Amino acid sequence: MSSCSFIYRCNCGNFKAKIIGLPVNSVVCHCHSCVAAGRYVDEKFGPKNTSVLRNGGAHITSFTAANIEFEQPDFTDAEQHVDLLGWLRIGQHGEPFRAYTKCCGTLVFTLATKSLFTYCGLNGNCIYLNDGITPLQPSAEPMNIMTKFAFDAEKVPEPKCNYVTLGLAWNVAKNILNPFVSGTFKGKDAMFYNERSTLDTVPITWE
């Protein structure tokens, strides 16, 4: 597994990382928050970005922290972080867990966990083979999850489930909470939202 490597980048290449190893999971989430965040940056930046959307949901591919080597920006440098990344919250009281690049509007984190945790959800449409040009194609269609909350549930293709599968829930839990999984984002606090970061509010339109 560790011999596999990929390039992760935004559409214009100003945000870039190297990924070693295979993903923890890859899904298309149809919950309102994930889809609304994807639609928001698509509408704001138009064709400049690499959209996170696939089959009407957000294509999220997760890797352990130890397998992600950020090249641009330097996440020990808070200035680079503030200059390159903007953050999204869902509604006025939401937490800013999703980040997009200011350069081209690509949603690059769909979940950025704190230092005690061990993995990060990435835009599944931004992963490339080592040439940095050829998109990584999944061997099978990713599971469409949370389809009970899809904006247009009838259009969601198979495979799909109303919430999440038991296998997926177990896989996520063991990778987040397992103390023996190596690597966290500790020491890279600049990759998380801070009071100087740009913050956009995605309106809640479904309540």
Coordinates of N, CA and C in Angstrom, one line a residue:
M1 N 0.8 -1.2 0.0 CA 0.0 0.0 0.0 C 0.9 1.3 0.0
S2 N 1.9 1.2 0.8 CA 2.7 2.5 0.9 C 3.4 2.8 -0.3
S3 N 3.5 1.9 -1.3 CA 4.2 2.2 -2.6 C 3.3 3.0 -3.5
C4 N 2.0 3.2 -3.2 CA 1.1 4.0 -4.0 C 1.4 5.4 -3.6
S5 N 1.4 6.3 -4.6 CA 1.5 7.7 -4.3 C 0.7 8.5 -5.4
F6 N 0.2 9.6 -4.9 CA -0.6 10.5 -5.8 C -0.3 12.0 -5.5
I7 N -0.7 12.8 -6.5 CA -0.6 14.2 -6.4 C -2.0 14.8 -6.0
Y8 N -2.0 15.7 -5.1 CA -3.3 16.3 -4.7 C -3.1 17.8 -4.9
R9 N -3.9 18.4 -5.8 CA -3.8 19.8 -6.1 C -5.1 20.5 -6.4
C10 N -5.1 21.8 -6.2 CA -6.2 22.6 -6.7 C -6.2 22.7 -8.2
N11 N -7.1 23.4 -8.8 CA -7.2 23.4 -10.3 C -6.0 24.2 -10.9
C12 N -5.6 25.3 -10.2 CA -4.5 26.0 -10.8 C -3.1 25.6 -10.3
G13 N -3.0 24.7 -9.3 CA -1.8 24.2 -8.8 C -1.1 25.0 -7.7
N14 N -1.7 26.1 -7.2 CA -1.0 26.8 -6.1 C -1.1 26.1 -4.8
F15 N -2.1 25.2 -4.7 CA -2.2 24.3 -3.5 C -1.9 22.9 -3.9
K16 N -0.9 22.3 -3.2 CA -0.4 21.0 -3.7 C 0.1 20.2 -2.5
A17 N -0.1 18.9 -2.7 CA 0.3 17.9 -1.6 C 0.7 16.6 -2.3
K18 N 1.5 15.8 -1.7 CA 1.8 14.5 -2.1 C 1.1 13.5 -1.1
I19 N 0.5 12.5 -1.7 CA -0.2 11.5 -0.9 C 0.5 10.1 -1.0
I20 N 0.9 9.5 0.1 CA 1.5 8.2 0.0 C 0.5 7.2 0.6
G21 N 0.2 6.1 -0.1 CA -0.7 5.1 0.4 C -2.1 5.3 -0.1
L22 N -2.9 4.3 0.2 CA -4.3 4.3 -0.3 C -5.2 5.0 0.7
P23 N -6.4 5.4 0.2 CA -7.3 6.2 1.0 C -8.0 5.3 2.1
V24 N -8.4 6.0 3.2 CA -9.2 5.3 4.2 C -10.5 4.9 3.6
N25 N -11.1 5.8 2.9 CA -12.4 5.6 2.2 C -12.6 6.7 1.2
S26 N -13.6 6.4 0.3 CA -13.9 7.4 -0.7 C -15.4 7.2 -0.9
V27 N -16.2 8.3 -0.7 CA -17.6 8.3 -0.8 C -18.1 9.6 -1.5
V28 N -19.4 9.6 -1.8 CA -20.1 10.8 -2.3 C -21.2 11.1 -1.3
C29 N -21.0 12.2 -0.6 CA -21.9 12.5 0.5 C -23.0 13.5 0.0
H30 N -24.2 13.1 0.3 CA -25.4 13.9 -0.2 C -26.0 14.7 0.9
C31 N -25.4 14.8 2.1 CA -26.0 15.7 3.1 C -26.0 17.1 2.7
H32 N -27.0 17.9 3.2 CA -27.2 19.2 2.8 C -25.9 20.1 2.9
S33 N -25.2 19.9 4.0 CA -24.0 20.8 4.3 C -22.9 20.5 3.3
C34 N -22.6 19.3 3.0 CA -21.5 19.0 2.1 C -21.9 19.5 0.7
V35 N -23.1 19.3 0.2 CA -23.5 19.7 -1.1 C -23.6 21.2 -1.2
A36 N -24.2 21.8 -0.1 CA -24.3 23.3 -0.2 C -22.9 24.0 -0.2
A37 N -21.9 23.4 0.5 CA -20.6 24.0 0.4 C -20.0 23.9 -1.0
G38 N -20.2 22.7 -1.6 CA -19.7 22.5 -3.0 C -20.4 23.5 -4.0
R39 N -21.7 23.6 -3.8 CA -22.4 24.5 -4.7 C -22.0 25.9 -4.5
Y40 N -21.7 26.3 -3.3 CA -21.4 27.7 -3.0 C -20.1 28.1 -3.7
V41 N -19.0 27.3 -3.6 CA -17.8 27.7 -4.2 C -17.9 27.6 -5.7
D42 N -18.7 26.6 -6.2 CA -18.8 26.5 -7.7 C -19.5 27.8 -8.2
E43 N -20.5 28.3 -7.5 CA -21.2 29.5 -8.0 C -20.3 30.7 -7.8
K44 N -19.5 30.8 -6.8 CA -18.7 31.9 -6.5 C -17.5 32.0 -7.5
F45 N -16.9 30.9 -7.9 CA -15.7 30.9 -8.7 C -15.9 30.4 -10.1
G46 N -17.1 29.8 -10.4 CA -17.4 29.4 -11.8 C -16.4 28.3 -12.2
P47 N -16.0 28.3 -13.5 CA -15.2 27.3 -14.1 C -13.7 27.3 -13.6
K48 N -13.3 28.2 -12.8 CA -11.9 28.3 -12.4 C -11.5 27.2 -11.5
N49 N -12.5 26.6 -10.8 CA -12.1 25.6 -9.7 C -12.3 24.2 -10.2
T50 N -11.8 23.2 -9.4 CA -12.2 21.8 -9.5 C -13.3 21.5 -8.6
S51 N -14.5 21.3 -9.1 CA -15.6 21.1 -8.2 C -15.5 19.8 -7.4
V52 N -16.0 19.8 -6.2 CA -16.1 18.6 -5.4 C -17.3 17.8 -5.7
L53 N -18.2 18.3 -6.5 CA -19.4 17.6 -6.8 C -19.3 16.4 -7.7
R54 N -20.0 15.3 -7.4 CA -20.1 14.1 -8.3 C -21.4 13.5 -8.0
N55 N -22.1 13.2 -9.1 CA -23.5 12.5 -8.9 C -24.4 13.4 -8.0
G56 N -24.2 14.7 -8.0 CA -25.0 15.5 -7.2 C -24.6 15.7 -5.8
G57 N -23.6 14.9 -5.3 CA -23.1 15.0 -4.0 C -21.6 15.4 -3.9
A58 N -21.1 15.4 -2.7 CA -19.7 15.9 -2.5 C -18.8 14.6 -2.5
H59 N -17.8 14.6 -3.4 CA -16.9 13.4 -3.5 C -15.8 13.6 -2.5
I60 N -15.8 12.9 -1.4 CA -14.8 13.0 -0.3 C -14.0 11.8 -0.2
T61 N -12.7 11.9 -0.4 CA -11.7 10.8 -0.2 C -10.8 11.1 0.9
S62 N -10.8 10.2 1.9 CA -10.0 10.5 3.2 C -8.7 9.7 3.2
F63 N -7.7 10.4 3.8 CA -6.4 9.8 4.0 C -5.9 10.0 5.4
T64 N -5.1 9.2 5.9 CA -4.5 9.4 7.2 C -3.5 10.6 7.1
A65 N -3.4 11.3 8.2 CA -2.5 12.5 8.3 C -1.1 12.1 7.9
A66 N -0.6 11.0 8.3 CA 0.7 10.6 8.1 C 1.0 10.4 6.6
N67 N 0.0 10.2 5.8 CA 0.2 10.0 4.4 C 0.0 11.2 3.5
I68 N -0.2 12.4 4.1 CA -0.4 13.6 3.4 C 0.8 14.5 3.7
E69 N 1.6 14.8 2.6 CA 2.7 15.7 2.7 C 2.4 17.0 1.9
F70 N 2.0 18.1 2.7 CA 1.7 19.3 2.0 C 2.9 20.0 1.5
E71 N 2.9 20.4 0.2 CA 4.0 21.1 -0.4 C 3.8 22.6 -0.5
Q72 N 2.6 23.0 -0.8 CA 2.1 24.4 -0.9 C 0.7 24.5 -0.4
P73 N 0.5 25.3 0.6 CA 1.4 26.2 1.3 C 2.2 25.4 2.4
D74 N 3.1 26.1 3.1 CA 3.8 25.6 4.2 C 2.9 25.8 5.4
F75 N 2.4 24.7 6.0 CA 1.4 24.9 7.1 C 2.0 25.2 8.4
T76 N 3.3 25.4 8.4 CA 4.0 25.9 9.7 C 4.0 27.4 9.5
D77 N 3.6 28.0 8.4 CA 3.7 29.4 8.2 C 2.3 30.0 8.1
A78 N 1.9 30.7 9.2 CA 0.5 31.1 9.2 C 0.2 32.2 8.1
E79 N 1.2 32.9 7.7 CA 0.9 33.9 6.7 C 0.5 33.2 5.3
Q80 N 1.2 32.2 5.0 CA 0.8 31.5 3.7 C -0.6 30.9 3.8
H81 N -1.0 30.4 5.0 CA -2.3 29.9 5.2 C -3.4 30.9 5.0
V82 N -3.2 32.1 5.6 CA -4.2 33.2 5.6 C -4.3 33.7 4.1
D83 N -3.2 33.8 3.4 CA -3.2 34.3 2.1 C -3.8 33.3 1.1
L84 N -3.7 32.0 1.3 CA -4.1 31.1 0.3 C -5.5 30.5 0.5
L85 N -5.9 30.3 1.8 CA -7.1 29.5 2.0 C -8.2 30.4 2.6
G86 N -9.4 30.2 2.1 CA -10.6 30.8 2.7 C -11.4 29.6 3.3
W87 N -12.3 29.9 4.3 CA -13.0 28.9 5.0 C -14.5 29.1 4.9
L88 N -15.3 28.0 5.0 CA -16.7 28.0 4.9 C -17.3 27.5 6.2
R89 N -18.4 28.2 6.6 CA -19.2 27.6 7.7 C -20.7 27.5 7.1
I90 N -21.4 26.6 7.6 CA -22.8 26.4 7.1 C -23.7 27.1 8.1
G91 N -24.3 28.2 7.7 CA -25.1 29.0 8.6 C -24.3 29.8 9.5
Q92 N -24.9 30.8 10.2 CA -24.2 31.7 11.0 C -23.6 31.1 12.2
H93 N -24.0 29.9 12.7 CA -23.5 29.3 13.9 C -22.7 28.0 13.5
G94 N -22.4 27.8 12.3 CA -21.6 26.6 11.9 C -20.1 26.7 12.2
E95 N -19.5 25.6 12.3 CA -18.0 25.6 12.5 C -17.3 25.6 11.1
P96 N -16.2 26.3 11.0 CA -15.4 26.4 9.8 C -14.5 25.2 9.5
F97 N -15.1 24.1 9.1 CA -14.4 22.8 8.9 C -14.0 22.6 7.4
R98 N -14.5 23.5 6.5 CA -14.2 23.3 5.1 C -13.4 24.5 4.5
A99 N -12.4 24.2 3.8 CA -11.5 25.2 3.2 C -11.5 25.2 1.7
Y100 N -11.4 26.4 1.1 CA -11.2 26.5 -0.3 C -10.0 27.3 -0.6
T101 N -9.4 27.2 -1.8 CA -8.3 28.0 -2.2 C -8.8 29.3 -2.8
K102 N -8.2 30.4 -2.3 CA -8.6 31.8 -2.9 C -8.1 31.9 -4.3
C103 N -7.1 31.2 -4.7 CA -6.6 31.4 -6.1 C -7.6 30.9 -7.2
C104 N -8.2 29.8 -7.0 CA -9.1 29.3 -8.0 C -10.5 28.8 -7.4
G105 N -10.7 28.8 -6.1 CA -11.9 28.4 -5.5 C -12.2 26.9 -5.5
T106 N -11.1 26.2 -5.4 CA -11.3 24.7 -5.3 C -11.5 24.3 -3.8
L107 N -12.5 23.6 -3.5 CA -12.7 23.1 -2.1 C -11.7 22.0 -1.9
V108 N -10.8 22.3 -1.0 CA -9.7 21.3 -0.8 C -9.8 20.5 0.5
F109 N -10.5 21.0 1.5 CA -10.8 20.2 2.7 C -12.3 20.2 2.8
T110 N -12.8 19.0 2.9 CA -14.2 18.9 3.3 C -14.3 18.6 4.8
L111 N -13.2 18.2 5.4 CA -13.1 18.0 6.9 C -11.7 18.2 7.2
A112 N -11.3 19.1 8.1 CA -10.0 19.2 8.6 C -10.0 19.0 10.1
T113 N -9.5 17.9 10.5 CA -9.6 17.5 11.9 C -8.5 18.1 12.8
K114 N -8.8 18.2 14.0 CA -7.8 18.8 15.0 C -6.7 17.8 15.3
S115 N -5.7 18.3 16.0 CA -4.4 17.5 16.1 C -4.5 16.2 16.8
L116 N -5.6 16.0 17.6 CA -5.8 14.7 18.3 C -6.3 13.6 17.3
F117 N -6.7 14.1 16.2 CA -7.3 13.1 15.2 C -6.3 12.8 14.1
T118 N -6.6 11.9 13.3 CA -5.6 11.3 12.4 C -5.9 11.3 10.9
Y119 N -7.0 11.9 10.5 CA -7.2 11.8 9.1 C -7.9 13.1 8.6
C120 N -7.9 13.2 7.3 CA -8.5 14.4 6.6 C -9.3 14.0 5.4
G121 N -10.4 14.6 5.2 CA -11.2 14.4 4.0 C -10.8 15.4 2.9
L122 N -10.5 14.9 1.8 CA -10.1 15.7 0.7 C -11.1 15.7 -0.5
N123 N -11.0 16.6 -1.3 CA -11.8 16.7 -2.6 C -11.4 15.5 -3.5
G124 N -12.2 14.5 -3.6 CA -11.9 13.4 -4.4 C -11.7 13.6 -5.9
N125 N -12.1 14.8 -6.4 CA -11.8 15.1 -7.8 C -10.5 15.8 -8.0
C126 N -9.7 16.0 -7.0 CA -8.4 16.7 -7.1 C -7.2 15.8 -6.9
I127 N -7.4 14.5 -7.0 CA -6.4 13.5 -6.8 C -5.9 13.0 -8.2
Y128 N -4.6 13.1 -8.4 CA -4.0 12.8 -9.7 C -2.9 11.7 -9.6
L129 N -2.6 11.1 -10.7 CA -1.5 10.2 -10.7 C -0.2 11.0 -10.6
N130 N 0.9 10.3 -10.5 CA 2.2 11.0 -10.2 C 2.6 12.1 -11.3
D131 N 2.0 12.0 -12.5 CA 2.3 13.0 -13.5 C 1.6 14.3 -13.2
G132 N 0.7 14.3 -12.2 CA 0.0 15.6 -11.8 C -1.1 16.0 -12.8
I133 N -1.3 15.2 -13.8 CA -2.2 15.6 -14.9 C -3.4 14.6 -15.0
T134 N -3.1 13.3 -14.9 CA -4.1 12.3 -15.1 C -4.9 12.1 -13.8
P135 N -6.2 12.3 -13.9 CA -7.0 12.2 -12.6 C -7.1 10.7 -12.2
L136 N -7.1 10.5 -10.9 CA -7.2 9.2 -10.3 C -8.7 8.7 -10.5
Q137 N -8.8 7.6 -11.2 CA -10.2 7.0 -11.4 C -10.4 5.9 -10.5
P138 N -11.5 6.0 -9.7 CA -11.8 4.9 -8.7 C -12.1 3.6 -9.5
S139 N -11.7 2.5 -8.9 CA -11.9 1.2 -9.5 C -13.3 0.8 -9.6
A140 N -14.1 1.4 -8.7 CA -15.6 1.2 -8.7 C -16.2 2.5 -8.3
E141 N -17.5 2.7 -8.7 CA -18.2 3.9 -8.3 C -18.2 4.0 -6.8
P142 N -17.8 5.2 -6.2 CA -17.9 5.3 -4.8 C -19.4 5.3 -4.3
M143 N -19.5 4.8 -3.0 CA -20.8 4.7 -2.4 C -21.4 6.1 -2.2
N144 N -22.7 6.3 -2.7 CA -23.4 7.5 -2.4 C -24.1 7.4 -1.0
I145 N -23.7 8.2 -0.1 CA -24.2 8.1 1.3 C -25.1 9.3 1.6
M146 N -25.8 9.1 2.7 CA -26.7 10.2 3.2 C -27.7 10.6 2.2
T147 N -28.2 9.7 1.4 CA -29.1 10.0 0.3 C -30.5 10.4 0.8
K148 N -30.8 10.0 2.0 CA -32.1 10.4 2.6 C -32.2 12.0 2.6
F149 N -31.0 12.6 2.7 CA -31.0 14.1 2.8 C -30.6 14.8 1.4
A150 N -30.6 14.0 0.4 CA -30.2 14.6 -0.9 C -31.2 15.6 -1.4
F151 N -30.8 16.6 -2.1 CA -31.7 17.6 -2.6 C -32.6 17.1 -3.7
D152 N -32.1 16.1 -4.4 CA -32.9 15.4 -5.4 C -32.6 13.9 -5.4
A153 N -33.2 13.2 -4.4 CA -32.9 11.8 -4.1 C -33.1 10.9 -5.3
E154 N -34.1 11.2 -6.1 CA -34.4 10.3 -7.2 C -33.3 10.2 -8.2
K155 N -32.5 11.2 -8.3 CA -31.4 11.2 -9.3 C -30.1 10.6 -8.8
V156 N -30.1 10.2 -7.6 CA -28.8 9.6 -7.0 C -28.7 8.2 -7.6
P157 N -27.6 7.9 -8.2 CA -27.4 6.6 -8.8 C -26.9 5.5 -7.8
E158 N -27.0 4.3 -8.1 CA -26.4 3.2 -7.3 C -24.9 3.3 -7.5
P159 N -24.1 2.8 -6.5 CA -24.6 2.3 -5.2 C -24.9 3.4 -4.2
K160 N -25.9 3.2 -3.4 CA -26.3 4.2 -2.5 C -26.9 3.7 -1.2
C161 N -26.9 4.5 -0.2 CA -27.6 4.1 1.1 C -28.1 5.4 1.7
N162 N -29.2 5.2 2.5 CA -29.8 6.4 3.1 C -28.9 7.1 4.1
Y163 N -28.1 6.4 4.8 CA -27.2 7.1 5.8 C -25.8 6.7 5.5
V164 N -25.2 5.9 6.3 CA -23.8 5.4 6.0 C -23.9 3.9 6.2
T165 N -23.0 3.1 5.5 CA -23.0 1.7 5.8 C -22.2 1.4 7.1
L166 N -22.5 0.2 7.7 CA -21.8 -0.1 8.9 C -20.3 -0.3 8.7
G167 N -20.0 -0.8 7.5 CA -18.6 -0.9 7.2 C -17.8 0.4 7.1
L168 N -18.5 1.4 6.5 CA -17.9 2.7 6.4 C -17.8 3.3 7.8
A169 N -18.8 3.2 8.6 CA -18.8 3.8 10.0 C -17.7 3.2 10.8
W170 N -17.5 1.9 10.7 CA -16.4 1.2 11.5 C -15.1 1.7 10.9
N171 N -14.9 1.8 9.6 CA -13.6 2.1 9.0 C -13.2 3.6 9.5
V172 N -14.2 4.5 9.5 CA -13.9 5.9 9.9 C -13.5 5.9 11.4
A173 N -14.3 5.2 12.2 CA -14.1 5.2 13.6 C -12.8 4.7 14.0
K174 N -12.4 3.6 13.4 CA -11.1 3.0 13.8 C -9.9 3.8 13.4
N175 N -10.1 4.6 12.3 CA -9.0 5.4 11.8 C -8.9 6.7 12.6
I176 N -10.0 7.3 13.0 CA -10.0 8.5 13.8 C -9.6 8.3 15.2
L177 N -10.1 7.2 15.9 CA -9.9 7.1 17.3 C -8.8 6.1 17.7
N178 N -8.2 5.4 16.7 CA -7.2 4.4 17.0 C -5.9 5.1 17.4
P179 N -5.4 4.9 18.6 CA -4.2 5.6 19.0 C -2.9 5.1 18.3
F180 N -3.1 3.9 17.7 CA -1.9 3.3 17.1 C -1.8 3.7 15.6
V181 N -2.7 4.5 15.1 CA -2.6 5.0 13.7 C -1.6 6.2 13.8
S182 N -0.5 6.0 13.0 CA 0.6 7.0 13.1 C 0.2 8.3 12.4
G183 N 0.7 9.4 13.0 CA 0.6 10.7 12.3 C -0.7 11.5 12.7
T184 N -0.5 12.7 13.0 CA -1.7 13.7 13.1 C -1.3 15.0 12.5
F185 N -2.1 16.0 12.6 CA -1.8 17.3 12.1 C -1.2 18.2 13.2
K186 N -0.7 17.6 14.2 CA -0.1 18.3 15.3 C 1.1 19.1 14.8
G187 N 1.3 20.3 15.2 CA 2.4 21.1 14.8 C 2.1 21.9 13.5
K188 N 0.9 21.6 12.9 CA 0.5 22.3 11.7 C -0.8 23.1 12.0
D189 N -0.8 23.8 13.1 CA -2.0 24.6 13.5 C -2.4 25.6 12.4
A190 N -1.4 26.0 11.6 CA -1.8 27.0 10.6 C -2.7 26.5 9.5
M191 N -2.9 25.2 9.4 CA -3.8 24.6 8.4 C -5.2 24.7 8.9
F192 N -5.5 25.1 10.1 CA -6.8 25.3 10.6 C -7.2 26.7 10.6
Y193 N -8.5 26.9 10.7 CA -9.1 28.3 10.7 C -8.6 29.0 11.9
N194 N -8.3 30.3 11.7 CA -8.0 31.2 12.9 C -8.7 32.5 12.7
E195 N -8.6 33.4 13.6 CA -9.4 34.6 13.6 C -9.0 35.6 12.5
R196 N -7.9 35.3 11.8 CA -7.4 36.2 10.7 C -7.9 35.6 9.4
S197 N -8.4 34.4 9.4 CA -8.8 33.7 8.1 C -10.0 34.4 7.5
T198 N -10.1 34.3 6.2 CA -11.3 34.7 5.5 C -12.4 33.6 5.8
L199 N -13.6 34.1 6.1 CA -14.7 33.2 6.5 C -15.9 33.6 5.7
D200 N -16.4 32.6 4.9 CA -17.7 32.8 4.2 C -18.8 32.0 4.9
T201 N -20.0 32.5 4.8 CA -21.1 31.8 5.4 C -22.0 31.3 4.3
V202 N -22.2 30.0 4.3 CA -23.0 29.4 3.3 C -24.5 29.4 3.9
P203 N -25.4 30.0 3.2 CA -26.8 30.1 3.8 C -27.5 28.8 3.8
I204 N -28.2 28.6 4.9 CA -29.0 27.4 5.1 C -30.4 27.7 4.4
T205 N -30.7 27.0 3.4 CA -31.9 27.2 2.6 C -32.9 26.1 2.7
W206 N -32.6 25.1 3.5 CA -33.4 23.8 3.5 C -34.2 23.6 4.8
E207 N -34.2 24.6 5.7 CA -35.0 24.4 6.9 C -36.3 25.2 6.9

